[in-house]
Amino acid sequence: MSITYNEIMKQRLYILLPVALMLMVTACTNRNFHLEGNITEAEDSMLFLEHMSLDGPVRVDSVKLKKDGAFSFSEEAGEAPEFYRLRIANSIINVSIDSTETITFKASYPTMASQYEVSGSENCEKIKELSLMQMQLLARAIAIDNDERLGVKQVEDSVNRLVEGYKDIVRNNYIFKEPQKAYSYFALFQTLGGRLIFNPHESDMDIRTFAAVATAWDTYYPGAVRGENLHNIAIEGLKVLRANQVKRYGPAIDVNKLEVTGVIDLPLKDNKGTQRSLTELKGKVVLLDFHAFAMKGSTERIMMLRELYNKYHAQGLEVYQVSVDPDEHFWKTQTAALPWINVYDPDGVSSTYLQRYNVQDIPTFFLIDRNNTLYKRDAQVENLQQEIEKLLKGN
């Protein structure tokens, strides 16, 4: 009995096909990130990879370093950014992971915390910058505290001014610039003397800073536990802050009635001079639109919004349109006949609200659900009418 060439090839194909399928499945499910590099001057030391969970550090892996200090770790990447650290004894390098990236570190022990090189991750590069800035802040605060020429009150005032200056730099150059980034989340939890630098229990602005990152994470990583945690921190900080104000100034607000909101509020005046805010629209589906009437294509966009408003307003849709036009009078004339909420931001394209919502282009819109929680931004919406109907039905 003879076997033809074609029969042999069919048999080989039957054998190879399952193997190929297995390789394809493995490739599709392999969503690992990789950390590698060298930490020298640490022969026989244990290098730990630890996950910085919301409950604290959790050991993930470890390796005993040889003379060349080479190491390599590989773990599964999540759907949202996560945080890890490389640790030898008390020396730490902070790491963020937001994809299946390969990040390389080079350092020497025991100076690895402040003198290391990192490549392969913009977030990790920014975290290094922030860590070094934090170390410099601590050194300057210690120098002030040790200055014998200063009294207790002078030391306190000087350190407070130092911290506020640091917060302004980090807030404007890092957090508000890209609130959706892992390094912005990292910046929120930096400490000085064991206390949070951005303390939502002490400052309205710090609460808004937490809320800015929380809102961005809602948009980019919907349902992420860390984003929900940021909202909880912000609202608890607001309760504590308001409770302290009640003690100092008397009962002006029932702190127990405060609720978590998933949006950054926009308290701006409308075209009739009345201050309006997003939080007053809880219970409605809101289309938040950042717009400039002087831009090309404005007329077509307004017609599209009119169609949506006429079709869905009676069912619970509201349009909250923020103008960044340079000419306020021009804006008033353009919005006089529009039926929805039109507010004006006098800061225009330099507005901090654009930064907090990470608006890169005008126009840009967001959808907000009936719970006053940010749902999606325009880049995530394929069919706007379907998404509006879904939110109106409460699905």
mmCIF file of C-alpha atoms in Angstrom:
data_model
loop_
_atom_site.group_PDB
_atom_site.id
_atom_site.type_symbol
_atom_site.label_atom_id
_atom_site.label_comp_id
_atom_site.label_asym_id
_atom_site.label_seq_id
_atom_site.Cartn_x
_atom_site.Cartn_y
_atom_site.Cartn_z
ATOM 1 C CA MET A 1 0.000 0.000 0.000
ATOM 2 C CA SER A 2 1.505 3.281 -1.080
ATOM 3 C CA ILE A 3 0.889 6.740 0.442
ATOM 4 C CA THR A 4 0.808 9.672 -1.881
ATOM 5 C CA TYR A 5 2.616 12.968 -1.292
ATOM 6 C CA ASN A 6 -0.724 14.742 -0.809
ATOM 7 C CA GLU A 7 -1.803 12.292 1.893
ATOM 8 C CA ILE A 8 1.494 12.811 3.719
ATOM 9 C CA MET A 9 0.997 16.597 3.606
ATOM 10 C CA LYS A 10 -2.571 16.243 4.900
ATOM 11 C CA GLN A 11 -1.346 14.161 7.839
ATOM 12 C CA ARG A 12 1.311 16.777 8.628
ATOM 13 C CA LEU A 13 -1.324 19.487 8.404
ATOM 14 C CA TYR A 14 -3.602 17.659 10.860
ATOM 15 C CA ILE A 15 -0.695 17.417 13.296
ATOM 16 C CA LEU A 16 0.507 21.013 12.899
ATOM 17 C CA LEU A 17 -2.891 22.717 12.904
ATOM 18 C CA PRO A 18 -3.697 22.106 16.614
ATOM 19 C CA VAL A 19 -0.176 23.252 17.526
ATOM 20 C CA ALA A 20 -0.628 26.426 15.498
ATOM 21 C CA LEU A 21 -3.994 27.091 17.123
ATOM 22 C CA MET A 22 -2.486 26.642 20.573
ATOM 23 C CA LEU A 23 0.242 29.131 19.716
ATOM 24 C CA MET A 24 -2.349 31.607 18.452
ATOM 25 C CA VAL A 25 -4.405 31.301 21.650
ATOM 26 C CA THR A 26 -1.286 31.735 23.770
ATOM 27 C CA ALA A 27 -0.296 34.831 21.806
ATOM 28 C CA CYS A 28 -3.777 36.344 22.185
ATOM 29 C CA THR A 29 -3.913 35.754 25.941
ATOM 30 C CA ASN A 30 -0.320 36.753 26.672
ATOM 31 C CA ARG A 31 -0.818 40.230 28.104
ATOM 32 C CA ASN A 32 2.266 40.368 30.268
ATOM 33 C CA PHE A 33 4.432 43.334 31.139
ATOM 34 C CA HIS A 34 8.170 42.935 31.642
ATOM 35 C CA LEU A 35 10.574 44.606 34.040
ATOM 36 C CA GLU A 36 14.260 44.027 33.499
ATOM 37 C CA GLY A 37 17.664 45.570 34.023
ATOM 38 C CA ASN A 38 20.615 45.631 36.392
ATOM 39 C CA ILE A 39 21.066 46.814 39.950
ATOM 40 C CA THR A 40 24.774 46.583 40.687
ATOM 41 C CA GLU A 41 26.672 46.647 43.991
ATOM 42 C CA ALA A 42 23.972 44.365 45.406
ATOM 43 C CA GLU A 43 25.403 40.864 45.036
ATOM 44 C CA ASP A 44 23.478 38.274 47.105
ATOM 45 C CA SER A 45 20.783 40.849 47.946
ATOM 46 C CA MET A 46 17.110 39.987 47.455
ATOM 47 C CA LEU A 47 15.277 42.179 44.953
ATOM 48 C CA PHE A 48 11.517 42.129 45.508
ATOM 49 C CA LEU A 49 8.770 43.018 43.050
ATOM 50 C CA GLU A 50 5.769 44.224 45.059
ATOM 51 C CA HIS A 51 2.302 45.202 43.911
ATOM 52 C CA MET A 52 1.158 48.451 45.536
ATOM 53 C CA SER A 53 -2.460 47.478 46.122
ATOM 54 C CA LEU A 54 -5.009 49.745 47.780
ATOM 55 C CA ASP A 55 -4.407 47.732 50.954
ATOM 56 C CA GLY A 56 -0.637 48.097 50.850
ATOM 57 C CA PRO A 57 2.371 46.315 49.285
ATOM 58 C CA VAL A 58 1.921 42.674 48.244
ATOM 59 C CA ARG A 59 4.933 40.573 47.299
ATOM 60 C CA VAL A 60 4.671 39.292 43.724
ATOM 61 C CA ASP A 61 8.129 37.894 42.910
ATOM 62 C CA SER A 62 11.741 38.072 44.001
ATOM 63 C CA VAL A 63 15.240 37.222 42.826
ATOM 64 C CA LYS A 64 18.626 36.893 44.492
ATOM 65 C CA LEU A 65 20.957 39.168 42.592
ATOM 66 C CA LYS A 66 24.283 38.019 41.242
ATOM 67 C CA LYS A 67 27.365 40.160 40.735
ATOM 68 C CA ASP A 68 26.069 41.791 37.542
ATOM 69 C CA GLY A 69 22.761 42.633 39.242
ATOM 70 C CA ALA A 70 20.668 41.391 36.323
ATOM 71 C CA PHE A 71 16.950 40.797 36.923
ATOM 72 C CA SER A 72 13.827 40.089 34.917
ATOM 73 C CA PHE A 73 10.200 39.965 36.043
ATOM 74 C CA SER A 74 7.096 39.254 33.973
ATOM 75 C CA GLU A 75 3.499 39.540 35.195
ATOM 76 C CA GLU A 76 0.039 39.910 33.687
ATOM 77 C CA ALA A 77 -1.009 43.457 32.821
ATOM 78 C CA GLY A 78 -4.435 44.688 33.905
ATOM 79 C CA GLU A 79 -7.037 46.711 32.019
ATOM 80 C CA ALA A 80 -6.194 49.890 33.949
ATOM 81 C CA PRO A 81 -2.858 51.265 35.174
ATOM 82 C CA GLU A 82 -1.376 49.552 38.209
ATOM 83 C CA PHE A 83 1.505 50.328 40.520
ATOM 84 C CA TYR A 84 4.458 48.252 41.652
ATOM 85 C CA ARG A 85 7.811 48.806 43.277
ATOM 86 C CA LEU A 86 11.259 47.288 43.078
ATOM 87 C CA ARG A 87 12.737 46.989 46.572
ATOM 88 C CA ILE A 88 16.004 46.019 48.187
ATOM 89 C CA ALA A 89 15.716 46.434 51.972
ATOM 90 C CA ASN A 90 14.447 50.040 52.373
ATOM 91 C CA SER A 91 15.567 51.262 48.940
ATOM 92 C CA ILE A 92 12.654 51.576 46.517
ATOM 93 C CA ILE A 93 12.013 52.353 42.856
ATOM 94 C CA ASN A 94 8.349 53.104 42.099
ATOM 95 C CA VAL A 95 6.890 51.626 38.914
ATOM 96 C CA SER A 96 3.636 52.106 37.026
ATOM 97 C CA ILE A 97 2.278 49.662 34.461
ATOM 98 C CA ASP A 98 -0.419 50.577 31.948
ATOM 99 C CA SER A 99 0.131 48.094 29.117
ATOM 100 C CA THR A 100 2.139 45.110 27.962
ATOM 101 C CA GLU A 101 5.284 47.209 28.008
ATOM 102 C CA THR A 102 8.905 46.299 28.662
ATOM 103 C CA ILE A 103 10.598 48.691 31.092
ATOM 104 C CA THR A 104 14.332 48.694 31.731
ATOM 105 C CA PHE A 105 16.042 49.955 34.874
ATOM 106 C CA LYS A 106 19.702 50.561 35.632
ATOM 107 C CA ALA A 107 20.874 51.459 39.130
ATOM 108 C CA SER A 108 23.333 50.780 41.907
ATOM 109 C CA TYR A 109 22.636 49.886 45.504
ATOM 110 C CA PRO A 110 22.121 51.632 47.914
ATOM 111 C CA THR A 111 21.508 54.806 45.840
ATOM 112 C CA MET A 112 18.918 53.146 43.584
ATOM 113 C CA ALA A 113 15.979 55.211 44.926
ATOM 114 C CA SER A 114 17.396 58.519 43.719
ATOM 115 C CA GLN A 115 19.955 57.569 41.078
ATOM 116 C CA TYR A 116 18.487 55.234 38.521
ATOM 117 C CA GLU A 117 17.870 55.217 34.784
ATOM 118 C CA VAL A 118 14.574 54.079 33.298
ATOM 119 C CA SER A 119 13.494 53.545 29.697
ATOM 120 C CA GLY A 120 10.437 52.136 27.967
ATOM 121 C CA SER A 121 7.783 54.028 29.942
ATOM 122 C CA GLU A 122 6.907 57.712 29.936
ATOM 123 C CA ASN A 123 4.899 57.206 33.119
ATOM 124 C CA CYS A 124 7.881 55.739 34.935
ATOM 125 C CA GLU A 125 10.063 58.598 33.723
ATOM 126 C CA LYS A 126 7.559 61.107 35.108
ATOM 127 C CA ILE A 127 7.302 59.178 38.361
ATOM 128 C CA LYS A 128 11.084 59.425 38.668
ATOM 129 C CA GLU A 129 10.842 63.211 38.190
ATOM 130 C CA LEU A 130 8.133 63.450 40.825
ATOM 131 C CA SER A 131 10.067 61.255 43.259
ATOM 132 C CA LEU A 132 13.188 63.387 42.938
ATOM 133 C CA MET A 133 11.123 66.559 43.399
ATOM 134 C CA GLN A 134 9.569 65.047 46.516
ATOM 135 C CA MET A 135 13.025 64.263 47.925
ATOM 136 C CA GLN A 136 14.133 67.839 47.275
ATOM 137 C CA LEU A 137 10.989 69.150 48.965
ATOM 138 C CA LEU A 138 11.728 67.029 52.035
ATOM 139 C CA ALA A 139 15.330 68.223 52.168
ATOM 140 C CA ARG A 140 14.257 71.868 51.988
ATOM 141 C CA ALA A 141 11.594 71.352 54.664
ATOM 142 C CA ILE A 142 14.164 69.744 56.976
ATOM 143 C CA ALA A 143 16.561 72.642 56.379
ATOM 144 C CA ILE A 144 13.865 75.122 57.369
ATOM 145 C CA ASP A 145 12.989 73.108 60.465
ATOM 146 C CA ASN A 146 16.657 73.026 61.508
ATOM 147 C CA ASP A 147 17.157 76.770 61.065
ATOM 148 C CA GLU A 148 17.680 78.018 64.633
ATOM 149 C CA ARG A 149 16.962 81.607 63.577
ATOM 150 C CA LEU A 150 13.298 80.777 62.944
ATOM 151 C CA GLY A 151 10.606 80.477 65.572
ATOM 152 C CA VAL A 152 7.935 77.764 65.578
ATOM 153 C CA LYS A 153 5.388 79.927 63.731
ATOM 154 C CA GLN A 154 7.967 81.054 61.165
ATOM 155 C CA VAL A 155 8.956 77.450 60.492
ATOM 156 C CA GLU A 156 5.329 76.433 60.060
ATOM 157 C CA ASP A 157 4.560 79.322 57.704
ATOM 158 C CA SER A 158 7.727 78.777 55.669
ATOM 159 C CA VAL A 159 7.078 75.045 55.237
ATOM 160 C CA ASN A 160 3.448 75.701 54.300
ATOM 161 C CA ARG A 161 4.518 78.188 51.609
ATOM 162 C CA LEU A 162 7.072 75.674 50.356
ATOM 163 C CA VAL A 163 4.439 72.932 50.119
ATOM 164 C CA GLU A 164 1.895 75.184 48.400
ATOM 165 C CA GLY A 165 4.502 76.153 45.811
ATOM 166 C CA TYR A 166 5.284 72.490 45.220
ATOM 167 C CA LYS A 167 1.602 71.665 44.820
ATOM 168 C CA ASP A 168 1.102 74.436 42.264
ATOM 169 C CA ILE A 169 3.975 73.092 40.169
ATOM 170 C CA VAL A 170 2.801 69.471 40.332
ATOM 171 C CA ARG A 171 -0.850 70.368 39.832
ATOM 172 C CA ASN A 172 -0.269 72.528 36.751
ATOM 173 C CA ASN A 173 2.668 70.720 35.130
ATOM 174 C CA TYR A 174 1.620 67.148 35.806
ATOM 175 C CA ILE A 175 -1.861 66.462 37.192
ATOM 176 C CA PHE A 176 -4.041 68.952 35.304
ATOM 177 C CA LYS A 177 -1.921 68.529 32.189
ATOM 178 C CA GLU A 178 -2.688 64.813 31.846
ATOM 179 C CA PRO A 179 -5.027 63.697 34.675
ATOM 180 C CA GLN A 180 -5.659 60.325 33.030
ATOM 181 C CA LYS A 181 -2.011 59.307 33.297
ATOM 182 C CA ALA A 182 -0.681 56.937 35.945
ATOM 183 C CA TYR A 183 1.907 59.476 37.065
ATOM 184 C CA SER A 184 -0.893 61.953 37.922
ATOM 185 C CA TYR A 185 -2.495 59.335 40.152
ATOM 186 C CA PHE A 186 0.917 58.687 41.715
ATOM 187 C CA ALA A 187 1.389 62.405 42.424
ATOM 188 C CA LEU A 188 -1.816 62.546 44.470
ATOM 189 C CA PHE A 189 -0.374 60.184 47.064
ATOM 190 C CA GLN A 190 3.019 61.740 47.627
ATOM 191 C CA THR A 191 3.737 62.474 51.267
ATOM 192 C CA LEU A 192 5.812 64.805 53.411
ATOM 193 C CA GLY A 193 6.512 63.724 56.941
ATOM 194 C CA GLY A 194 3.993 60.899 56.668
ATOM 195 C CA ARG A 195 1.137 63.210 55.559
ATOM 196 C CA LEU A 196 -0.382 63.585 52.111
ATOM 197 C CA ILE A 197 0.928 66.636 50.267
ATOM 198 C CA PHE A 198 -2.414 66.902 48.447
ATOM 199 C CA ASN A 199 -4.685 66.585 51.456
ATOM 200 C CA PRO A 200 -8.428 66.471 50.609
ATOM 201 C CA HIS A 201 -9.245 66.846 54.320
ATOM 202 C CA GLU A 202 -7.713 70.313 54.410
ATOM 203 C CA SER A 203 -8.253 72.026 51.054
ATOM 204 C CA ASP A 204 -11.085 72.513 48.565
ATOM 205 C CA MET A 205 -8.484 72.778 45.810
ATOM 206 C CA ASP A 206 -6.968 69.448 46.822
ATOM 207 C CA ILE A 207 -10.428 67.877 46.689
ATOM 208 C CA ARG A 208 -10.874 69.224 43.162
ATOM 209 C CA THR A 209 -7.446 67.893 42.252
ATOM 210 C CA PHE A 210 -8.460 64.378 43.359
ATOM 211 C CA ALA A 211 -11.767 64.776 41.509
ATOM 212 C CA ALA A 212 -9.987 65.818 38.304
ATOM 213 C CA VAL A 213 -7.999 62.580 38.218
ATOM 214 C CA ALA A 214 -11.057 60.545 39.256
ATOM 215 C CA THR A 215 -13.099 61.999 36.391
ATOM 216 C CA ALA A 216 -10.323 61.347 33.874
ATOM 217 C CA TRP A 217 -10.039 57.742 35.065
ATOM 218 C CA ASP A 218 -13.806 57.322 34.716
ATOM 219 C CA THR A 219 -13.415 58.340 31.087
ATOM 220 C CA TYR A 220 -10.336 56.320 30.164
ATOM 221 C CA TYR A 221 -10.708 53.348 32.557
ATOM 222 C CA PRO A 222 -14.435 53.013 33.332
ATOM 223 C CA GLY A 223 -15.121 50.830 36.361
ATOM 224 C CA ALA A 224 -11.502 50.845 37.571
ATOM 225 C CA VAL A 225 -11.285 50.315 41.314
ATOM 226 C CA ARG A 226 -8.664 53.035 41.680
ATOM 227 C CA GLY A 227 -10.929 55.577 39.986
ATOM 228 C CA GLU A 228 -13.783 54.712 42.340
ATOM 229 C CA ASN A 229 -11.394 54.999 45.268
ATOM 230 C CA LEU A 230 -10.439 58.520 44.183
ATOM 231 C CA HIS A 231 -14.102 59.560 44.166
ATOM 232 C CA ASN A 232 -14.553 58.154 47.665
ATOM 233 C CA ILE A 233 -11.467 59.983 48.938
ATOM 234 C CA ALA A 234 -12.687 63.257 47.429
ATOM 235 C CA ILE A 235 -16.183 63.029 48.917
ATOM 236 C CA GLU A 236 -14.913 61.942 52.343
ATOM 237 C CA GLY A 237 -12.478 64.847 52.272
ATOM 238 C CA LEU A 238 -15.348 67.166 51.407
ATOM 239 C CA LYS A 239 -17.378 65.863 54.342
ATOM 240 C CA VAL A 240 -14.489 66.370 56.763
ATOM 241 C CA LEU A 241 -13.762 69.837 55.389
ATOM 242 C CA ARG A 242 -17.408 70.906 55.602
ATOM 243 C CA ALA A 243 -17.745 69.435 59.100
ATOM 244 C CA ASN A 244 -14.755 71.493 60.242
ATOM 245 C CA GLN A 245 -16.304 74.595 58.696
ATOM 246 C CA VAL A 246 -19.549 73.880 60.534
ATOM 247 C CA LYS A 247 -17.634 73.709 63.833
ATOM 248 C CA ARG A 248 -15.913 76.995 63.073
ATOM 249 C CA TYR A 249 -18.685 79.015 61.437
ATOM 250 C CA GLY A 250 -21.908 77.281 62.410
ATOM 251 C CA PRO A 251 -24.261 74.832 60.655
ATOM 252 C CA ALA A 252 -24.375 75.909 57.022
ATOM 253 C CA ILE A 253 -24.611 72.487 55.364
ATOM 254 C CA ASP A 254 -25.728 68.974 56.293
ATOM 255 C CA VAL A 255 -22.588 66.962 55.544
ATOM 256 C CA ASN A 256 -24.531 63.704 55.705
ATOM 257 C CA LYS A 257 -26.437 64.757 52.582
ATOM 258 C CA LEU A 258 -23.300 65.105 50.502
ATOM 259 C CA GLU A 259 -23.137 62.539 47.705
ATOM 260 C CA VAL A 260 -20.399 61.203 45.495
ATOM 261 C CA THR A 261 -20.434 62.895 42.101
ATOM 262 C CA GLY A 262 -18.500 61.607 39.144
ATOM 263 C CA VAL A 263 -18.030 64.950 37.423
ATOM 264 C CA ILE A 264 -15.895 68.009 37.927
ATOM 265 C CA ASP A 265 -18.387 70.801 38.452
ATOM 266 C CA LEU A 266 -18.456 73.834 36.157
ATOM 267 C CA PRO A 267 -19.970 76.756 38.102
ATOM 268 C CA LEU A 268 -20.186 79.276 35.247
ATOM 269 C CA LYS A 269 -22.665 82.005 34.330
ATOM 270 C CA ASP A 270 -25.152 81.440 31.524
ATOM 271 C CA ASN A 271 -26.197 83.941 28.853
ATOM 272 C CA LYS A 272 -28.733 85.460 31.260
ATOM 273 C CA GLY A 273 -26.139 86.058 33.992
ATOM 274 C CA THR A 274 -27.264 83.173 36.221
ATOM 275 C CA GLN A 275 -24.632 80.821 37.609
ATOM 276 C CA ARG A 276 -25.267 77.246 36.520
ATOM 277 C CA SER A 277 -23.534 74.020 37.481
ATOM 278 C CA LEU A 278 -23.479 70.412 36.338
ATOM 279 C CA THR A 279 -24.359 69.089 39.780
ATOM 280 C CA GLU A 280 -27.770 70.769 39.680
ATOM 281 C CA LEU A 281 -28.629 68.531 36.722
ATOM 282 C CA LYS A 282 -28.500 65.248 38.650
ATOM 283 C CA GLY A 283 -31.385 63.070 37.485
ATOM 284 C CA LYS A 284 -30.931 64.111 33.862
ATOM 285 C CA VAL A 285 -28.744 62.724 31.098
ATOM 286 C CA VAL A 286 -26.362 65.532 30.198
ATOM 287 C CA LEU A 287 -24.426 66.189 27.018
ATOM 288 C CA LEU A 288 -21.542 68.409 28.166
ATOM 289 C CA ASP A 289 -20.220 70.240 25.125
ATOM 290 C CA PHE A 290 -17.066 72.381 24.993
ATOM 291 C CA HIS A 291 -17.563 74.702 22.038
ATOM 292 C CA ALA A 292 -16.432 77.861 20.275
ATOM 293 C CA PHE A 293 -19.055 79.583 18.128
ATOM 294 C CA ALA A 294 -16.373 81.437 16.173
ATOM 295 C CA MET A 295 -14.893 78.205 14.850
ATOM 296 C CA LYS A 296 -15.554 76.762 11.411
ATOM 297 C CA GLY A 297 -18.295 74.131 11.507
ATOM 298 C CA SER A 298 -20.098 75.654 14.494
ATOM 299 C CA THR A 299 -23.399 76.049 12.633
ATOM 300 C CA GLU A 300 -23.511 72.377 11.630
ATOM 301 C CA ARG A 301 -22.746 71.279 15.197
ATOM 302 C CA ILE A 302 -25.479 73.510 16.638
ATOM 303 C CA MET A 303 -27.972 72.033 14.160
ATOM 304 C CA MET A 304 -26.966 68.539 15.266
ATOM 305 C CA LEU A 305 -27.438 69.495 18.929
ATOM 306 C CA ARG A 306 -30.838 71.057 18.142
ATOM 307 C CA GLU A 307 -31.962 67.797 16.581
ATOM 308 C CA LEU A 308 -30.855 65.791 19.619
ATOM 309 C CA TYR A 309 -32.350 68.296 22.046
ATOM 310 C CA ASN A 310 -35.710 68.397 20.292
ATOM 311 C CA LYS A 311 -35.872 64.614 20.137
ATOM 312 C CA TYR A 312 -34.764 63.709 23.656
ATOM 313 C CA HIS A 313 -35.192 66.724 25.967
ATOM 314 C CA ALA A 314 -38.703 65.701 27.026
ATOM 315 C CA GLN A 315 -37.297 62.281 27.985
ATOM 316 C CA GLY A 316 -34.637 63.774 30.266
ATOM 317 C CA LEU A 317 -31.757 64.989 28.096
ATOM 318 C CA GLU A 318 -30.095 68.317 28.897
ATOM 319 C CA VAL A 319 -27.320 70.034 26.947
ATOM 320 C CA TYR A 320 -24.766 71.995 28.987
ATOM 321 C CA GLN A 321 -22.659 73.928 26.507
ATOM 322 C CA VAL A 322 -19.451 75.669 27.601
ATOM 323 C CA SER A 323 -18.189 78.398 25.295
ATOM 324 C CA VAL A 324 -14.498 79.309 25.133
ATOM 325 C CA ASP A 325 -15.000 82.078 22.575
ATOM 326 C CA PRO A 326 -12.676 85.068 22.996
ATOM 327 C CA ASP A 327 -15.553 87.560 22.467
ATOM 328 C CA GLU A 328 -18.265 87.332 25.145
ATOM 329 C CA HIS A 329 -20.639 89.676 23.315
ATOM 330 C CA PHE A 330 -20.399 87.529 20.170
ATOM 331 C CA TRP A 331 -21.173 84.444 22.279
ATOM 332 C CA LYS A 332 -24.273 86.088 23.763
ATOM 333 C CA THR A 333 -25.660 86.957 20.360
ATOM 334 C CA GLN A 334 -25.037 83.415 19.076
ATOM 335 C CA THR A 335 -26.753 81.737 22.039
ATOM 336 C CA ALA A 336 -29.717 84.068 22.545
ATOM 337 C CA ALA A 337 -32.161 81.752 20.751
ATOM 338 C CA LEU A 338 -30.753 78.386 21.889
ATOM 339 C CA PRO A 339 -33.001 76.452 24.301
ATOM 340 C CA TRP A 340 -30.365 74.582 26.303
ATOM 341 C CA ILE A 341 -27.933 75.745 29.002
ATOM 342 C CA ASN A 342 -25.173 77.937 27.595
ATOM 343 C CA VAL A 343 -22.375 79.112 29.901
ATOM 344 C CA TYR A 344 -19.296 81.183 29.207
ATOM 345 C CA ASP A 345 -15.751 80.531 30.426
ATOM 346 C CA PRO A 346 -13.906 83.877 30.491
ATOM 347 C CA ASP A 347 -10.547 82.081 30.561
ATOM 348 C CA GLY A 348 -11.189 80.745 27.055
ATOM 349 C CA VAL A 349 -8.747 78.183 25.758
ATOM 350 C CA SER A 350 -6.566 78.756 28.852
ATOM 351 C CA SER A 351 -9.353 77.493 31.106
ATOM 352 C CA THR A 352 -8.418 75.101 33.898
ATOM 353 C CA TYR A 353 -11.681 73.267 33.160
ATOM 354 C CA LEU A 354 -10.295 72.248 29.777
ATOM 355 C CA GLN A 355 -7.236 70.881 31.569
ATOM 356 C CA ARG A 356 -9.278 69.028 34.163
ATOM 357 C CA TYR A 357 -11.417 67.392 31.503
ATOM 358 C CA ASN A 358 -8.335 66.763 29.356
ATOM 359 C CA VAL A 359 -9.868 68.592 26.392
ATOM 360 C CA GLN A 360 -7.302 68.590 23.612
ATOM 361 C CA ASP A 361 -9.557 69.800 20.788
ATOM 362 C CA ILE A 362 -12.537 72.106 20.420
ATOM 363 C CA PRO A 363 -15.299 71.032 20.033
ATOM 364 C CA THR A 364 -15.352 68.082 22.442
ATOM 365 C CA PHE A 365 -18.321 66.508 24.220
ATOM 366 C CA PHE A 366 -18.936 64.195 27.176
ATOM 367 C CA LEU A 367 -21.978 62.174 28.232
ATOM 368 C CA ILE A 368 -23.023 62.243 31.906
ATOM 369 C CA ASP A 369 -25.567 59.765 33.290
ATOM 370 C CA ARG A 370 -28.533 60.428 35.578
ATOM 371 C CA ASN A 371 -26.353 59.831 38.661
ATOM 372 C CA ASN A 372 -24.220 62.824 37.640
ATOM 373 C CA THR A 373 -21.338 60.486 36.790
ATOM 374 C CA LEU A 374 -19.179 60.918 33.725
ATOM 375 C CA TYR A 375 -20.034 58.117 31.293
ATOM 376 C CA LYS A 376 -18.069 58.562 28.053
ATOM 377 C CA ARG A 377 -16.269 61.179 25.995
ATOM 378 C CA ASP A 378 -16.744 61.666 22.251
ATOM 379 C CA ALA A 379 -13.786 59.477 21.273
ATOM 380 C CA GLN A 380 -15.508 56.515 22.979
ATOM 381 C CA VAL A 381 -18.906 57.067 21.344
ATOM 382 C CA GLU A 382 -19.647 55.355 18.026
ATOM 383 C CA ASN A 383 -23.377 56.141 17.867
ATOM 384 C CA LEU A 384 -24.392 59.172 19.915
ATOM 385 C CA GLN A 385 -28.157 58.644 19.666
ATOM 386 C CA GLN A 386 -27.868 55.028 20.786
ATOM 387 C CA GLU A 387 -25.749 56.019 23.776
ATOM 388 C CA ILE A 388 -28.217 58.762 24.761
ATOM 389 C CA GLU A 389 -31.167 56.361 24.504
ATOM 390 C CA LYS A 390 -29.259 53.813 26.581
ATOM 391 C CA LEU A 391 -28.665 56.344 29.359
ATOM 392 C CA LEU A 392 -32.237 57.662 29.231
ATOM 393 C CA LYS A 393 -33.517 54.111 29.734
ATOM 394 C CA GLY A 394 -31.102 53.638 32.620
ATOM 395 C CA ASN A 395 -29.230 50.730 30.990
#
